[in-house]
Amino acid sequence: LLQGVRIPTLGSFDVVSTRIQIGNRPVTLRRPAFRVAWSLGSAHNLMDNGDLPGDKELEPLHYSKVATAARVSRRKARCCILGTTSLLSRCLGKGWNVALILRDVG
């Protein structure tokens, strides 16, 4: 079972399933989806794409797991994540086009 994750001040990531019909056979497609955090979206007039089901419980980001994977302290991992989201918000506030590329999401 795949679990979505919520990153404070950035948004939520999950995998969304969609059923389509190919010929006479139903097929389930799975794709990564992102929903921007309300605070970030409203601060910069970003549209909510509504891709994630509203009633699904998302797991909060565990800074300790990120720290272990990156081989840094939990404090450093948390500071880097919050610093990245803060930088993203400042860039959006200045009207710059930005791309946030996250490896291994979805």
Short mmCIF file of N, CA and C in Angstrom, two decimals:
data_model
loop_
_atom_site.label_atom_id
_atom_site.label_comp_id
_atom_site.label_asym_id
_atom_site.label_seq_id
_atom_site.Cartn_x
_atom_site.Cartn_y
_atom_site.Cartn_z
N LEU A 1 0.85 -1.19 0.00
CA LEU A 1 0.00 0.00 0.00
C LEU A 1 0.89 1.24 0.00
N LEU A 2 0.65 2.12 -0.95
CA LEU A 2 1.41 3.37 -1.03
C LEU A 2 0.72 4.42 -0.18
N GLN A 3 1.51 5.18 0.55
CA GLN A 3 0.98 6.21 1.44
C GLN A 3 1.39 7.59 0.92
N GLY A 4 0.45 8.50 0.84
CA GLY A 4 0.77 9.87 0.47
C GLY A 4 1.51 10.55 1.61
N VAL A 5 2.13 11.67 1.28
CA VAL A 5 2.88 12.41 2.30
C VAL A 5 2.54 13.89 2.21
N ARG A 6 2.47 14.54 3.38
CA ARG A 6 2.18 15.97 3.47
C ARG A 6 3.43 16.67 3.98
N ILE A 7 3.90 17.65 3.19
CA ILE A 7 5.06 18.45 3.59
C ILE A 7 4.54 19.81 4.02
N PRO A 8 4.70 20.15 5.30
CA PRO A 8 4.17 21.43 5.78
C PRO A 8 4.68 22.61 4.94
N THR A 9 3.82 23.54 4.69
CA THR A 9 4.04 24.77 3.93
C THR A 9 4.28 24.56 2.44
N LEU A 10 4.40 23.32 1.97
CA LEU A 10 4.60 23.06 0.54
C LEU A 10 3.37 22.43 -0.07
N GLY A 11 2.96 21.28 0.42
CA GLY A 11 1.79 20.61 -0.12
C GLY A 11 1.82 19.12 0.13
N SER A 12 0.99 18.40 -0.60
CA SER A 12 0.84 16.96 -0.42
C SER A 12 1.11 16.22 -1.72
N PHE A 13 1.78 15.10 -1.58
CA PHE A 13 2.09 14.23 -2.71
C PHE A 13 1.41 12.90 -2.48
N ASP A 14 0.88 12.33 -3.55
CA ASP A 14 0.26 11.02 -3.44
C ASP A 14 0.25 10.39 -4.83
N VAL A 15 -0.22 9.16 -4.89
CA VAL A 15 -0.41 8.47 -6.16
C VAL A 15 -1.91 8.31 -6.35
N VAL A 16 -2.41 8.75 -7.49
CA VAL A 16 -3.83 8.72 -7.79
C VAL A 16 -4.10 7.64 -8.83
N SER A 17 -5.11 6.83 -8.58
CA SER A 17 -5.50 5.78 -9.53
C SER A 17 -6.67 6.26 -10.37
N THR A 18 -6.61 5.96 -11.66
CA THR A 18 -7.68 6.29 -12.59
C THR A 18 -7.97 5.05 -13.42
N ARG A 19 -9.25 4.69 -13.52
CA ARG A 19 -9.63 3.53 -14.33
C ARG A 19 -10.06 4.01 -15.71
N ILE A 20 -9.49 3.39 -16.73
CA ILE A 20 -9.89 3.70 -18.11
C ILE A 20 -10.21 2.39 -18.81
N GLN A 21 -10.90 2.51 -19.91
CA GLN A 21 -11.28 1.35 -20.71
C GLN A 21 -10.40 1.30 -21.95
N ILE A 22 -9.71 0.21 -22.16
CA ILE A 22 -8.92 0.00 -23.38
C ILE A 22 -9.53 -1.21 -24.08
N GLY A 23 -10.21 -0.90 -25.18
CA GLY A 23 -10.96 -1.95 -25.85
C GLY A 23 -12.09 -2.40 -24.93
N ASN A 24 -12.13 -3.68 -24.62
CA ASN A 24 -13.16 -4.19 -23.71
C ASN A 24 -12.58 -4.52 -22.33
N ARG A 25 -11.38 -4.00 -22.06
CA ARG A 25 -10.69 -4.34 -20.81
C ARG A 25 -10.45 -3.08 -19.96
N PRO A 26 -10.89 -3.09 -18.70
CA PRO A 26 -10.60 -1.95 -17.82
C PRO A 26 -9.14 -2.00 -17.35
N VAL A 27 -8.49 -0.84 -17.32
CA VAL A 27 -7.10 -0.74 -16.90
C VAL A 27 -7.00 0.36 -15.84
N THR A 28 -6.24 0.11 -14.80
CA THR A 28 -6.02 1.11 -13.76
C THR A 28 -4.66 1.76 -13.97
N LEU A 29 -4.67 3.08 -14.14
CA LEU A 29 -3.43 3.84 -14.27
C LEU A 29 -3.13 4.52 -12.94
N ARG A 30 -1.86 4.52 -12.57
CA ARG A 30 -1.43 5.19 -11.34
C ARG A 30 -0.45 6.28 -11.73
N ARG A 31 -0.68 7.49 -11.20
CA ARG A 31 0.20 8.61 -11.52
C ARG A 31 0.44 9.45 -10.28
N PRO A 32 1.63 10.06 -10.19
CA PRO A 32 1.88 10.94 -9.04
C PRO A 32 1.06 12.21 -9.16
N ALA A 33 0.63 12.72 -8.02
CA ALA A 33 -0.17 13.94 -7.99
C ALA A 33 0.30 14.82 -6.84
N PHE A 34 0.13 16.12 -7.02
CA PHE A 34 0.55 17.10 -6.01
C PHE A 34 -0.58 18.08 -5.77
N ARG A 35 -0.80 18.43 -4.52
CA ARG A 35 -1.74 19.50 -4.16
C ARG A 35 -0.97 20.51 -3.33
N VAL A 36 -0.94 21.73 -3.80
CA VAL A 36 -0.21 22.80 -3.12
C VAL A 36 -0.86 23.10 -1.77
N ALA A 37 -0.04 23.42 -0.78
CA ALA A 37 -0.54 23.78 0.55
C ALA A 37 -1.39 25.04 0.44
N TRP A 38 -2.44 25.09 1.24
CA TRP A 38 -3.35 26.23 1.19
C TRP A 38 -2.59 27.54 1.43
N SER A 39 -1.70 27.56 2.40
CA SER A 39 -0.98 28.79 2.74
C SER A 39 -0.12 29.28 1.58
N LEU A 40 0.56 28.37 0.91
CA LEU A 40 1.40 28.74 -0.23
C LEU A 40 0.54 29.16 -1.42
N GLY A 41 -0.50 28.41 -1.67
CA GLY A 41 -1.39 28.71 -2.79
C GLY A 41 -2.10 30.05 -2.65
N SER A 42 -2.61 30.32 -1.46
CA SER A 42 -3.34 31.57 -1.28
C SER A 42 -2.39 32.77 -1.26
N ALA A 43 -1.19 32.59 -0.77
CA ALA A 43 -0.23 33.70 -0.73
C ALA A 43 0.20 34.13 -2.12
N HIS A 44 0.15 33.21 -3.08
CA HIS A 44 0.66 33.50 -4.42
C HIS A 44 -0.39 33.28 -5.51
N ASN A 45 -1.65 33.21 -5.12
CA ASN A 45 -2.76 33.04 -6.06
C ASN A 45 -2.55 31.84 -6.99
N LEU A 46 -2.10 30.73 -6.41
CA LEU A 46 -1.92 29.51 -7.19
C LEU A 46 -3.22 28.73 -7.22
N MET A 47 -3.51 28.13 -8.35
CA MET A 47 -4.74 27.36 -8.49
C MET A 47 -4.55 25.99 -7.86
N ASP A 48 -5.60 25.51 -7.22
CA ASP A 48 -5.61 24.16 -6.65
C ASP A 48 -6.09 23.22 -7.74
N ASN A 49 -5.25 22.23 -8.08
CA ASN A 49 -5.63 21.32 -9.15
C ASN A 49 -6.58 20.23 -8.69
N GLY A 50 -6.77 20.07 -7.39
CA GLY A 50 -7.76 19.14 -6.87
C GLY A 50 -7.50 17.68 -7.19
N ASP A 51 -6.27 17.30 -7.47
CA ASP A 51 -5.97 15.92 -7.84
C ASP A 51 -6.07 14.92 -6.70
N LEU A 52 -5.87 15.35 -5.47
CA LEU A 52 -5.86 14.41 -4.36
C LEU A 52 -7.23 14.32 -3.73
N PRO A 53 -7.66 13.11 -3.39
CA PRO A 53 -8.95 12.97 -2.71
C PRO A 53 -8.91 13.70 -1.38
N GLY A 54 -9.94 14.49 -1.08
CA GLY A 54 -9.95 15.30 0.12
C GLY A 54 -10.07 14.52 1.41
N ASP A 55 -10.60 13.29 1.36
CA ASP A 55 -10.84 12.54 2.58
C ASP A 55 -9.71 11.57 2.92
N LYS A 56 -8.69 11.50 2.10
CA LYS A 56 -7.61 10.55 2.34
C LYS A 56 -6.65 11.10 3.40
N GLU A 57 -6.30 10.25 4.35
CA GLU A 57 -5.36 10.64 5.40
C GLU A 57 -3.95 10.54 4.85
N LEU A 58 -3.21 11.65 4.89
CA LEU A 58 -1.84 11.66 4.40
C LEU A 58 -0.88 11.65 5.58
N GLU A 59 0.19 10.93 5.40
CA GLU A 59 1.21 10.84 6.45
C GLU A 59 2.04 12.11 6.45
N PRO A 60 2.30 12.69 7.63
CA PRO A 60 3.18 13.85 7.65
C PRO A 60 4.61 13.43 7.32
N LEU A 61 5.35 14.33 6.77
CA LEU A 61 6.75 14.05 6.44
C LEU A 61 7.52 13.77 7.73
N HIS A 62 8.27 12.69 7.75
CA HIS A 62 9.08 12.34 8.92
C HIS A 62 10.50 12.83 8.68
N TYR A 63 10.85 13.93 9.33
CA TYR A 63 12.18 14.50 9.15
C TYR A 63 13.28 13.50 9.53
N SER A 64 13.01 12.65 10.50
CA SER A 64 14.03 11.67 10.92
C SER A 64 14.33 10.68 9.80
N LYS A 65 13.32 10.26 9.04
CA LYS A 65 13.55 9.34 7.92
C LYS A 65 14.35 10.04 6.81
N VAL A 66 14.01 11.29 6.55
CA VAL A 66 14.76 12.07 5.54
C VAL A 66 16.20 12.22 6.00
N ALA A 67 16.39 12.53 7.28
CA ALA A 67 17.74 12.72 7.82
C ALA A 67 18.56 11.44 7.71
N THR A 68 17.95 10.32 8.02
CA THR A 68 18.65 9.04 7.93
C THR A 68 19.06 8.76 6.48
N ALA A 69 18.14 8.96 5.55
CA ALA A 69 18.44 8.71 4.14
C ALA A 69 19.53 9.65 3.61
N ALA A 70 19.54 10.88 4.10
CA ALA A 70 20.52 11.87 3.63
C ALA A 70 21.80 11.87 4.48
N ARG A 71 21.77 11.08 5.54
CA ARG A 71 22.93 10.99 6.45
C ARG A 71 23.29 12.33 7.07
N VAL A 72 22.25 13.03 7.53
CA VAL A 72 22.44 14.30 8.24
C VAL A 72 21.59 14.25 9.51
N SER A 73 21.74 15.24 10.36
CA SER A 73 20.94 15.29 11.58
C SER A 73 19.49 15.64 11.23
N ARG A 74 18.58 15.29 12.14
CA ARG A 74 17.17 15.60 11.93
C ARG A 74 16.98 17.12 11.82
N ARG A 75 17.69 17.86 12.66
CA ARG A 75 17.59 19.32 12.64
C ARG A 75 18.01 19.89 11.29
N LYS A 76 19.12 19.36 10.75
CA LYS A 76 19.61 19.85 9.46
C LYS A 76 18.62 19.51 8.35
N ALA A 77 18.06 18.30 8.37
CA ALA A 77 17.07 17.90 7.36
C ALA A 77 15.86 18.82 7.42
N ARG A 78 15.36 19.09 8.63
CA ARG A 78 14.19 19.96 8.79
C ARG A 78 14.51 21.37 8.30
N CYS A 79 15.66 21.90 8.67
CA CYS A 79 16.06 23.25 8.23
C CYS A 79 16.18 23.34 6.71
N CYS A 80 16.73 22.31 6.09
CA CYS A 80 16.87 22.31 4.62
C CYS A 80 15.51 22.29 3.93
N ILE A 81 14.60 21.47 4.43
CA ILE A 81 13.26 21.38 3.83
C ILE A 81 12.52 22.69 4.00
N LEU A 82 12.53 23.23 5.20
CA LEU A 82 11.84 24.51 5.44
C LEU A 82 12.50 25.65 4.67
N GLY A 83 13.83 25.62 4.56
CA GLY A 83 14.53 26.64 3.78
C GLY A 83 14.18 26.56 2.30
N THR A 84 14.05 25.34 1.79
CA THR A 84 13.67 25.16 0.38
C THR A 84 12.27 25.68 0.12
N THR A 85 11.33 25.36 1.00
CA THR A 85 9.96 25.85 0.79
C THR A 85 9.89 27.36 0.95
N SER A 86 10.69 27.92 1.84
CA SER A 86 10.73 29.38 2.00
C SER A 86 11.29 30.04 0.75
N LEU A 87 12.36 29.48 0.20
CA LEU A 87 12.95 30.01 -1.04
C LEU A 87 11.95 29.92 -2.19
N LEU A 88 11.25 28.81 -2.29
CA LEU A 88 10.24 28.64 -3.33
C LEU A 88 9.17 29.73 -3.19
N SER A 89 8.73 29.97 -1.97
CA SER A 89 7.71 30.98 -1.74
C SER A 89 8.21 32.38 -2.12
N ARG A 90 9.45 32.70 -1.77
CA ARG A 90 10.00 34.01 -2.14
C ARG A 90 10.10 34.17 -3.65
N CYS A 91 10.53 33.12 -4.34
CA CYS A 91 10.64 33.18 -5.81
C CYS A 91 9.27 33.38 -6.45
N LEU A 92 8.26 32.65 -5.95
CA LEU A 92 6.90 32.83 -6.46
C LEU A 92 6.41 34.24 -6.18
N GLY A 93 6.74 34.76 -5.01
CA GLY A 93 6.33 36.12 -4.64
C GLY A 93 6.93 37.17 -5.56
N LYS A 94 8.09 36.89 -6.12
CA LYS A 94 8.73 37.82 -7.06
C LYS A 94 8.27 37.60 -8.50
N GLY A 95 7.39 36.61 -8.69
CA GLY A 95 6.86 36.35 -10.02
C GLY A 95 7.78 35.53 -10.91
N TRP A 96 8.77 34.88 -10.33
CA TRP A 96 9.70 34.08 -11.12
C TRP A 96 9.09 32.72 -11.44
N ASN A 97 9.43 32.19 -12.60
CA ASN A 97 9.06 30.82 -12.94
C ASN A 97 10.05 29.90 -12.22
N VAL A 98 9.53 28.92 -11.53
CA VAL A 98 10.40 28.00 -10.79
C VAL A 98 10.00 26.57 -11.09
N ALA A 99 10.95 25.68 -10.98
CA ALA A 99 10.71 24.25 -11.11
C ALA A 99 11.28 23.57 -9.87
N LEU A 100 10.47 22.85 -9.18
CA LEU A 100 10.89 22.10 -8.00
C LEU A 100 10.91 20.63 -8.41
N ILE A 101 12.08 20.06 -8.53
CA ILE A 101 12.22 18.69 -8.99
C ILE A 101 12.54 17.81 -7.80
N LEU A 102 11.69 16.83 -7.56
CA LEU A 102 11.87 15.92 -6.44
C LEU A 102 12.11 14.52 -6.98
N ARG A 103 13.26 13.98 -6.65
CA ARG A 103 13.58 12.63 -7.11
C ARG A 103 12.75 11.60 -6.34
N ASP A 104 12.43 10.52 -7.02
CA ASP A 104 11.79 9.37 -6.41
C ASP A 104 10.42 9.67 -5.78
N VAL A 105 9.71 10.67 -6.28
CA VAL A 105 8.36 10.92 -5.81
C VAL A 105 7.41 10.29 -6.80
N GLY A 106 6.50 9.47 -6.30
CA GLY A 106 5.54 8.78 -7.18
C GLY A 106 6.17 7.54 -7.65
#
